[in-house]
Tab-separated table of C-alpha atoms in Angstrom:
chain	number	residue	atom	x	y	z
A	7	ASP	CA	53.458	-44.894	-15.263
A	8	GLY	CA	54.317	-46.914	-12.170
A	9	GLY	CA	50.853	-46.354	-10.708
A	10	ILE	CA	48.921	-47.936	-13.582
A	11	THR	CA	49.146	-51.677	-14.138
A	12	GLN	CA	47.782	-53.309	-17.244
A	13	SER	CA	47.716	-57.073	-17.531
A	14	PRO	CA	48.459	-59.205	-19.305
A	15	LYS	CA	51.090	-57.633	-21.543
A	16	TYR	CA	50.231	-59.996	-24.385
A	17	LEU	CA	46.925	-61.755	-24.914
A	18	PHE	CA	45.785	-64.183	-27.541
A	19	ARG	CA	42.158	-64.841	-28.294
A	20	LYS	CA	40.404	-67.438	-30.355
A	21	GLU	CA	37.664	-66.222	-32.605
A	22	GLY	CA	34.313	-66.174	-30.828
A	23	GLN	CA	35.816	-65.751	-27.370
A	24	ASN	CA	35.390	-62.871	-24.984
A	25	VAL	CA	38.527	-61.686	-23.240
A	26	THR	CA	39.005	-59.229	-20.399
A	27	LEU	CA	41.899	-56.809	-20.104
A	28	SER	CA	42.805	-55.597	-16.661
A	29	CYS	CA	43.659	-52.040	-15.627
A	30	GLU	CA	44.458	-51.228	-12.018
A	31	GLN	CA	45.672	-47.913	-10.611
A	32	ASN	CA	46.955	-46.758	-7.243
A	33	LEU	CA	47.081	-43.060	-8.113
A	34	ASN	CA	43.676	-42.331	-6.563
A	35	HIS	CA	42.567	-40.776	-9.854
A	36	ASP	CA	38.852	-40.446	-10.424
A	37	ALA	CA	38.828	-40.805	-14.198
A	38	MET	CA	39.916	-43.821	-16.194
A	39	TYR	CA	40.015	-44.400	-19.943
A	40	TRP	CA	40.471	-47.176	-22.468
A	41	TYR	CA	42.045	-46.480	-25.840
A	42	ARG	CA	42.835	-48.604	-28.809
A	43	GLN	CA	46.023	-47.884	-30.771
A	44	ASP	CA	46.326	-48.962	-34.388
A	45	PRO	CA	49.207	-48.084	-36.722
A	46	GLY	CA	48.601	-44.805	-38.514
A	47	GLN	CA	45.405	-44.052	-36.583
A	48	GLY	CA	46.693	-42.784	-33.280
A	49	LEU	CA	44.664	-43.533	-30.182
A	50	ARG	CA	40.908	-43.889	-30.289
A	51	LEU	CA	38.724	-43.739	-27.194
A	52	ILE	CA	36.700	-46.863	-26.420
A	53	TYR	CA	35.145	-46.132	-23.019
A	54	TYR	CA	35.782	-43.799	-20.136
A	55	SER	CA	34.686	-43.438	-16.562
A	56	GLN	CA	34.707	-40.200	-14.595
A	57	ILE	CA	33.609	-41.785	-11.330
A	58	VAL	CA	32.901	-45.147	-9.748
A	59	ASN	CA	29.785	-46.937	-11.018
A	60	ASP	CA	29.529	-44.659	-14.040
A	61	PHE	CA	31.010	-44.898	-17.511
A	62	GLN	CA	30.395	-43.537	-21.002
A	63	LYS	CA	30.963	-44.783	-24.508
A	64	GLY	CA	33.805	-43.304	-26.445
A	65	ASP	CA	34.143	-43.091	-30.205
A	66	ILE	CA	34.514	-46.824	-30.902
A	67	ALA	CA	32.598	-48.633	-28.141
A	68	GLU	CA	30.908	-51.249	-30.304
A	69	GLY	CA	32.041	-54.771	-29.395
A	70	TYR	CA	33.468	-53.693	-26.048
A	71	SER	CA	32.147	-53.498	-22.490
A	72	VAL	CA	33.487	-52.120	-19.224
A	73	SER	CA	32.681	-51.918	-15.548
A	74	ARG	CA	33.790	-49.560	-12.784
A	75	GLU	CA	32.866	-51.176	-9.511
A	76	LYS	CA	35.959	-49.880	-7.729
A	77	LYS	CA	37.910	-46.668	-8.101
A	78	GLU	CA	41.107	-48.611	-8.649
A	79	SER	CA	39.892	-50.907	-11.399
A	80	PHE	CA	38.469	-50.442	-14.894
A	81	PRO	CA	38.465	-53.758	-16.781
A	82	LEU	CA	37.731	-53.868	-20.496
A	83	THR	CA	36.027	-56.865	-22.095
A	84	VAL	CA	36.553	-57.425	-25.785
A	85	THR	CA	33.540	-59.385	-26.916
A	86	SER	CA	33.103	-61.682	-29.884
A	87	ALA	CA	31.080	-58.886	-31.480
A	88	GLN	CA	34.273	-56.885	-32.015
A	89	LYS	CA	35.181	-57.882	-35.551
A	90	ASN	CA	38.709	-56.529	-35.612
A	91	PRO	CA	40.063	-56.845	-32.090
A	92	THR	CA	43.757	-57.177	-32.902
A	93	ALA	CA	45.313	-54.002	-31.535
A	94	PHE	CA	47.298	-52.421	-28.741
A	95	TYR	CA	45.034	-51.411	-25.846
A	96	LEU	CA	45.990	-48.577	-23.526
A	97	CYS	CA	44.475	-47.665	-20.198
A	98	ALA	CA	44.835	-44.147	-18.829
A	99	THR	CA	43.891	-42.272	-15.688
A	100	LYS	CA	43.437	-38.608	-14.858
A	101	ASP	CA	43.265	-36.627	-11.671
A	102	ARG	CA	40.664	-33.907	-11.130
A	103	GLY	CA	41.044	-30.525	-12.710
A	104	ASN	CA	43.404	-29.451	-15.462
A	105	GLN	CA	45.663	-32.467	-15.408
A	106	PRO	CA	47.074	-34.633	-18.168
A	107	GLN	CA	46.211	-38.264	-18.615
A	108	HIS	CA	48.731	-40.869	-17.518
A	109	PHE	CA	49.081	-44.131	-19.407
A	110	GLY	CA	49.742	-47.741	-18.570
A	111	ASP	CA	52.140	-49.979	-20.494
A	112	GLY	CA	49.385	-51.464	-22.641
A	113	THR	CA	48.120	-54.885	-23.616
A	114	ARG	CA	48.666	-56.284	-27.093
A	115	LEU	CA	45.747	-58.450	-28.160
A	116	SER	CA	46.071	-60.863	-31.065
A	117	ILE	CA	43.589	-63.236	-32.640
A	118	LEU	CA	44.642	-66.825	-33.183
B	13	ALA	CA	33.448	-32.962	-34.715
B	14	GLN	CA	36.743	-32.110	-33.126
B	15	SER	CA	39.745	-33.545	-34.878
B	16	VAL	CA	43.511	-33.411	-34.701
B	17	SER	CA	45.809	-33.677	-37.679
B	18	GLN	CA	49.505	-34.417	-37.632
B	19	HIS	CA	51.026	-33.575	-40.971
B	20	ASN	CA	54.041	-35.842	-40.942
B	21	HIS	CA	53.544	-39.562	-40.535
B	22	HIS	CA	57.181	-40.584	-40.746
B	23	VAL	CA	60.169	-38.302	-40.283
B	24	ILE	CA	63.800	-39.323	-40.680
B	25	LEU	CA	66.529	-37.006	-39.401
B	26	SER	CA	70.230	-37.161	-38.715
B	27	GLU	CA	71.508	-36.422	-35.234
B	28	ALA	CA	71.839	-32.706	-34.461
B	29	ALA	CA	69.223	-31.770	-37.045
B	30	SER	CA	66.362	-29.545	-35.979
B	31	LEU	CA	62.890	-30.977	-35.582
B	32	GLU	CA	59.453	-29.537	-36.121
B	33	LEU	CA	56.366	-31.735	-36.052
B	34	GLY	CA	53.111	-30.172	-37.140
B	35	CYS	CA	49.814	-30.441	-35.288
B	36	ASN	CA	46.548	-28.731	-36.215
B	37	TYR	CA	43.164	-29.092	-34.579
B	38	SER	CA	39.668	-28.214	-35.620
B	39	TYR	CA	38.007	-26.817	-32.493
B	40	GLY	CA	37.562	-23.059	-32.125
B	41	GLY	CA	36.899	-22.780	-28.415
B	42	THR	CA	39.121	-23.075	-25.381
B	43	VAL	CA	41.462	-26.022	-25.684
B	44	ASN	CA	44.031	-27.869	-23.661
B	45	LEU	CA	46.889	-29.138	-25.811
B	46	PHE	CA	49.339	-31.972	-25.260
B	47	TRP	CA	52.249	-33.743	-26.856
B	48	TYR	CA	52.912	-37.329	-25.803
B	49	VAL	CA	55.868	-39.513	-26.754
B	50	GLN	CA	56.022	-43.294	-26.987
B	51	TYR	CA	59.560	-44.692	-27.019
B	52	PRO	CA	59.947	-48.205	-28.436
B	53	GLY	CA	58.513	-50.729	-26.000
B	54	GLN	CA	57.485	-48.084	-23.473
B	55	HIS	CA	54.252	-46.434	-22.409
B	56	LEU	CA	53.057	-43.027	-23.533
B	57	GLN	CA	54.714	-40.225	-21.620
B	58	LEU	CA	53.733	-36.595	-21.446
B	59	LEU	CA	56.254	-34.334	-23.184
B	60	LEU	CA	54.522	-31.031	-22.540
B	61	LYS	CA	51.132	-29.442	-22.131
B	62	TYR	CA	49.415	-26.111	-22.680
B	63	PHE	CA	46.433	-24.952	-20.652
B	64	SER	CA	46.739	-21.168	-20.658
B	65	GLY	CA	49.261	-18.345	-20.419
B	66	ASP	CA	52.515	-18.183	-22.353
B	67	PRO	CA	51.866	-19.848	-25.724
B	68	LEU	CA	55.462	-21.077	-25.890
B	69	VAL	CA	55.615	-24.159	-23.724
B	70	LYS	CA	58.778	-25.933	-22.690
B	71	GLY	CA	58.708	-29.630	-21.921
B	72	ILE	CA	61.070	-32.390	-20.971
B	73	LYS	CA	64.209	-33.399	-22.868
B	74	GLY	CA	64.601	-30.055	-24.625
B	75	PHE	CA	61.288	-30.117	-26.453
B	76	GLU	CA	59.064	-27.087	-26.810
B	77	ALA	CA	55.798	-26.280	-28.551
B	78	GLU	CA	54.096	-23.092	-29.599
B	79	PHE	CA	50.353	-22.572	-29.451
B	80	ILE	CA	49.226	-20.309	-32.296
B	81	LYS	CA	45.528	-19.765	-31.769
B	82	SER	CA	44.944	-18.046	-35.110
B	83	LYS	CA	46.379	-21.033	-36.941
B	84	PHE	CA	44.824	-23.699	-34.671
B	85	SER	CA	48.297	-25.141	-34.365
B	86	PHE	CA	50.534	-26.578	-31.660
B	87	ASN	CA	53.772	-27.583	-33.391
B	88	LEU	CA	56.465	-29.469	-31.527
B	89	ARG	CA	60.095	-28.378	-31.891
B	90	LYS	CA	63.549	-29.386	-30.795
B	91	PRO	CA	66.684	-27.532	-31.944
B	92	SER	CA	68.947	-30.575	-32.088
B	93	VAL	CA	67.668	-34.154	-32.018
B	94	GLN	CA	69.494	-37.141	-30.608
B	95	TRP	CA	69.335	-40.801	-31.531
B	96	SER	CA	67.433	-41.377	-28.263
B	97	ASP	CA	64.589	-39.201	-29.559
B	98	THR	CA	63.593	-42.008	-31.913
B	99	ALA	CA	59.971	-42.611	-30.963
B	100	GLU	CA	56.372	-42.039	-31.947
B	101	TYR	CA	54.942	-38.626	-31.114
B	102	PHE	CA	51.267	-37.883	-30.567
B	103	CYS	CA	49.532	-34.535	-30.428
B	104	ALA	CA	46.293	-34.443	-28.420
B	105	VAL	CA	43.611	-31.852	-27.820
B	106	LYS	CA	40.932	-31.574	-25.180
B	107	GLY	CA	38.026	-29.344	-26.115
B	108	ASN	CA	34.566	-28.827	-24.762
B	109	THR	CA	33.650	-32.521	-24.748
B	110	GLY	CA	36.262	-33.147	-22.082
B	111	LYS	CA	37.587	-36.036	-24.137
B	112	LEU	CA	41.143	-36.186	-25.384
B	113	ILE	CA	41.372	-36.400	-29.152
B	114	PHE	CA	44.639	-37.765	-30.527
B	115	GLY	CA	46.330	-37.185	-33.831
B	116	GLN	CA	47.450	-40.089	-35.973
B	117	GLY	CA	50.971	-39.985	-34.621
B	118	THR	CA	54.358	-39.224	-36.181
B	119	THR	CA	57.150	-41.749	-36.176
B	120	LEU	CA	60.521	-40.073	-35.779
B	121	GLN	CA	63.640	-41.971	-36.729
B	122	VAL	CA	66.951	-40.343	-35.847
B	123	LYS	CA	69.997	-41.723	-37.589
B	124	PRO	CA	73.215	-41.730	-35.542
């Protein structure tokens, strides 16, 4: 969606490094989400945030961390503790009420 | 735990053939149901959604889906596919956790 910007589009990480993926939105949506997409496994929820300064672990939070200091931004850090970080990472936002999630273009992370 | 199952992982059709992609979920309460599409190199887009009311839902690009509560199903259909429908299709369900649970995805390849 035009209102969700994920950067960079491609990211390479050396083993043992932390990297941070950016997600910015101008949709004024309260909720933001991080998913990981792997072939044949669909999308799996890493972390989500329903409101500023609050976030919850999703189904596969180990090795990841997030922050939500501003409504517009929900960065995801892939730490060295994540043993299999190579994947396509998707950020999503959602407005209040019965609304669908909207997705960014994604960041593809690869390990060198 | 809530789960979503998409029966077909890879579907190959010729243009003008009819399409039906299966989706079953495991939650017995009130659900919101979604189909998303991911065209090659693009972000996930919402095809259609069901919250309540008429169980036959019409979406964009001629797609429709039918919610059959007794079968816990939300199959996606299109009477006549086009080459441009080549994409990956994801079924997703939101139950009482508020989180969106995705199926594994179905890759559709339409031969011209």
